[in-house]
Coordinates of N, CA and C in Angstrom, one line a residue:
R1 N 68.9 14.7 1.4 CA 69.8 15.2 1.1 C 69.1 16.8 1.9
N2 N 71.2 17.0 1.9 CA 70.8 18.9 3.5 C 70.7 20.2 2.2
P3 N 69.7 21.1 2.4 CA 70.0 22.5 1.8 C 71.1 22.6 2.1
P4 N 71.3 23.8 0.9 CA 72.8 24.4 0.8 C 72.9 25.1 2.1
L5 N 74.3 25.5 3.1 CA 74.6 26.4 4.1 C 74.3 28.2 3.3
S6 N 73.8 28.7 4.5 CA 73.5 30.5 3.6 C 73.7 31.2 5.4
L7 N 74.4 31.9 5.2 CA 74.9 32.9 5.8 C 74.1 34.1 6.6
R8 N 73.7 33.4 7.7 CA 72.4 34.8 7.8 C 73.0 35.6 8.2
K9 N 74.4 35.6 10.2 CA 74.9 36.5 10.9 C 76.5 36.6 9.8
L10 N 76.5 38.2 9.7 CA 78.3 38.2 9.8 C 78.3 39.3 10.4
F11 N 80.0 39.4 11.1 CA 80.8 39.9 12.6 C 81.5 40.0 12.2
L12 N 81.3 41.6 11.7 CA 83.0 41.9 11.1 C 83.0 43.6 12.3
N13 N 82.8 43.0 13.3 CA 83.2 44.5 14.1 C 84.7 44.6 14.7
K14 N 85.3 45.7 14.9 CA 87.3 45.8 14.7 C 88.3 45.4 13.8
N15 N 87.5 45.9 12.6 CA 88.3 45.2 11.6 C 89.0 46.1 10.5
A16 N 89.1 48.1 10.9 CA 89.9 48.5 10.7 C 88.8 48.9 9.0
I17 N 87.5 48.5 8.5 CA 86.5 48.6 7.2 C 85.9 50.1 7.0
S18 N 87.1 50.6 6.1 CA 86.6 51.7 6.0 C 84.6 52.4 5.3
N19 N 84.7 53.8 4.4 CA 83.8 53.5 3.2 C 84.3 52.7 2.3
D20 N 85.7 52.2 2.3 CA 85.6 51.6 0.7 C 85.3 51.0 0.9
G21 N 85.5 49.7 2.6 CA 85.2 48.4 2.7 C 83.0 48.0 2.4
A22 N 82.8 49.3 3.3 CA 81.5 49.6 3.5 C 80.9 49.7 2.1
R23 N 81.7 50.5 0.9 CA 80.5 50.5 -0.1 C 81.0 49.1 -0.9
S24 N 82.1 48.2 -1.1 CA 82.0 46.9 -1.0 C 80.7 45.5 -0.6
L25 N 80.7 45.8 0.5 CA 79.3 45.0 1.3 C 78.5 45.9 1.2
A26 N 77.9 47.5 0.8 CA 76.5 47.7 0.1 C 76.6 46.6 -1.6
N27 N 77.7 46.6 -1.7 CA 77.2 45.7 -3.4 C 76.9 44.3 -3.5
L28 N 77.5 43.6 -2.5 CA 76.8 42.4 -1.7 C 76.0 42.3 -1.4
L29 N 75.5 43.3 -1.0 CA 73.7 43.4 -0.4 C 72.4 43.9 -1.6
Q30 N 73.0 43.7 -2.6 CA 72.2 44.1 -3.7 C 71.8 43.0 -4.3
T31 N 72.0 42.2 -4.1 CA 71.7 40.7 -4.3 C 71.7 39.7 -3.5
N32 N 72.0 39.7 -2.4 CA 71.9 38.7 -1.6 C 70.9 38.4 -0.9
Q33 N 70.9 37.7 -0.8 CA 69.4 37.7 -0.4 C 68.5 36.7 0.6
T34 N 70.3 36.3 2.1 CA 69.9 35.7 2.6 C 71.0 36.8 4.5
L35 N 71.6 37.0 3.6 CA 72.4 38.1 4.7 C 71.4 38.4 5.8
E36 N 70.2 38.4 7.3 CA 69.6 38.5 8.0 C 69.8 39.6 9.5
E37 N 71.7 40.0 9.4 CA 71.7 41.0 10.5 C 73.6 41.1 9.8
L38 N 74.2 42.4 10.2 CA 75.3 42.6 9.7 C 75.8 43.8 10.9
W39 N 77.3 43.0 11.9 CA 77.6 44.1 12.4 C 78.9 44.6 11.7
L40 N 78.4 46.1 12.1 CA 80.4 47.1 12.0 C 80.5 47.7 13.1
S41 N 80.6 47.3 14.4 CA 80.8 48.8 15.4 C 82.3 48.7 15.4
D42 N 82.6 49.4 15.8 CA 84.1 49.9 16.5 C 84.5 49.8 14.6
N43 N 84.5 49.8 13.6 CA 85.0 50.3 12.6 C 85.1 51.4 11.5
E44 N 86.3 51.8 10.6 CA 86.3 53.5 10.4 C 85.4 54.2 9.4
I45 N 83.8 53.7 10.0 CA 82.8 54.1 8.4 C 82.5 55.5 8.5
G46 N 82.6 55.6 7.8 CA 82.2 57.7 7.3 C 80.4 57.3 7.5
N47 N 79.9 58.5 6.8 CA 78.9 58.9 6.5 C 78.8 58.6 5.2
A48 N 80.6 58.7 4.3 CA 80.0 58.3 2.9 C 79.5 56.4 2.8
G49 N 80.3 56.3 3.9 CA 79.9 54.8 4.1 C 78.2 54.3 4.1
V50 N 78.1 55.3 5.5 CA 76.8 54.9 5.6 C 75.9 54.9 4.3
Q51 N 76.1 56.6 3.6 CA 75.6 56.4 2.3 C 75.3 55.2 1.0
H52 N 76.7 54.4 1.0 CA 76.4 53.0 0.4 C 75.3 52.7 1.0
L53 N 75.9 52.1 2.5 CA 74.9 51.0 3.0 C 73.2 51.2 2.8
T54 N 72.7 52.2 3.3 CA 72.0 52.6 3.5 C 70.6 53.2 2.1
H55 N 71.4 53.3 0.9 CA 71.1 53.9 -0.4 C 70.5 51.9 -1.0
V56 N 71.2 51.1 -0.7 CA 70.4 50.2 -1.3 C 69.7 49.2 0.1
L57 N 70.2 49.6 1.4 CA 68.7 49.0 1.8 C 67.6 50.0 1.7
A58 N 67.1 50.9 1.6 CA 66.3 51.2 0.6 C 65.4 50.8 -0.8
Y59 N 66.9 50.4 -1.7 CA 66.3 50.2 -3.3 C 66.3 48.4 -3.3
C60 N 67.4 48.3 -2.9 CA 67.6 46.8 -3.5 C 67.1 45.4 -1.8
N61 N 67.9 46.0 -1.6 CA 67.5 44.6 -0.2 C 66.6 45.0 0.7
K62 N 65.8 43.7 1.1 CA 64.9 43.7 1.3 C 64.6 42.7 2.5
T63 N 66.1 41.9 2.8 CA 66.1 40.4 3.9 C 66.6 40.7 4.9
L64 N 68.3 42.4 4.9 CA 68.6 42.4 6.3 C 67.7 43.3 6.7
K65 N 67.7 42.4 8.4 CA 67.2 42.8 9.5 C 67.5 44.0 10.5
V66 N 68.8 43.7 10.8 CA 69.5 44.3 12.0 C 70.9 45.0 11.3
L67 N 71.1 46.0 10.9 CA 73.0 46.6 10.5 C 73.1 47.5 12.0
V68 N 74.1 47.0 12.0 CA 74.7 48.1 13.7 C 76.0 48.7 13.0
L69 N 75.6 50.0 13.5 CA 77.0 51.0 13.6 C 77.2 51.1 14.2
S70 N 78.0 51.1 15.6 CA 77.6 51.9 16.9 C 79.2 51.5 16.8
S71 N 80.1 52.8 17.4 CA 81.3 52.9 17.7 C 81.8 53.4 16.6
N72 N 81.6 54.1 15.6 CA 82.2 54.4 14.3 C 81.9 55.6 14.7
I73 N 83.7 56.2 14.6 CA 83.7 58.1 15.1 C 83.8 59.1 13.7
F74 N 84.1 58.6 12.7 CA 83.4 59.5 11.4 C 82.3 59.8 10.8
I75 N 81.2 58.5 12.0 CA 80.0 59.1 11.5 C 78.2 60.2 12.2
T76 N 78.3 61.2 11.6 CA 78.3 62.2 11.9 C 75.9 62.1 11.9
D77 N 76.2 63.4 12.4 CA 74.6 63.6 12.1 C 73.8 63.7 11.1
S78 N 75.2 64.0 10.3 CA 74.7 64.5 8.5 C 73.7 62.9 8.0
S79 N 74.7 61.8 9.1 CA 74.5 60.4 8.4 C 72.3 60.4 8.6
I80 N 71.6 60.5 9.6 CA 70.7 60.9 9.9 C 69.7 60.5 8.9
N81 N 69.6 61.7 8.4 CA 68.8 61.6 6.8 C 68.6 60.4 6.5
P82 N 69.5 60.2 6.0 CA 69.9 58.7 4.9 C 69.2 57.1 5.6
I83 N 69.7 57.5 6.9 CA 69.2 56.6 7.8 C 67.5 56.5 8.0
V84 N 67.3 56.8 7.9 CA 65.5 57.7 8.1 C 65.2 56.7 7.1
K85 N 65.3 57.1 5.3 CA 65.1 56.8 4.5 C 65.2 55.7 4.1
A86 N 66.4 54.9 4.0 CA 66.0 53.8 3.8 C 65.6 53.2 4.9
L87 N 64.9 53.7 6.4 CA 63.9 53.5 7.4 C 62.8 53.1 6.3
T88 N 62.4 54.3 5.5 CA 60.4 54.7 5.2 C 61.1 53.8 4.1
Y89 N 62.0 53.6 3.0 CA 61.4 52.4 2.5 C 61.8 50.9 2.6
N90 N 62.6 50.6 3.4 CA 62.2 49.4 4.4 C 62.0 49.2 5.4
Q91 N 61.4 48.4 5.6 CA 60.3 48.8 6.7 C 61.0 47.1 7.8
T92 N 61.6 46.0 7.1 CA 62.1 44.6 7.7 C 63.5 44.6 8.2

């Protein structure tokens, strides 16, 4: 019998994902134990979306190893501290 398939990488580049979409993905990451890479380049995620994602990565999810947020033009330097905090609490 084959083991159940599980999603390990999710590429959602160029999908017009906003802060609301990032919040939904963060909710998913709270319970997901298989996803290792999440690619979100070239979307419409801003600082609020980064806050949602990094909070979950800091306190709930320990399986995600790669989070790509490049070319989201609404992310500013104010997202640096939440990212550093997530990396401090979650070193996977």
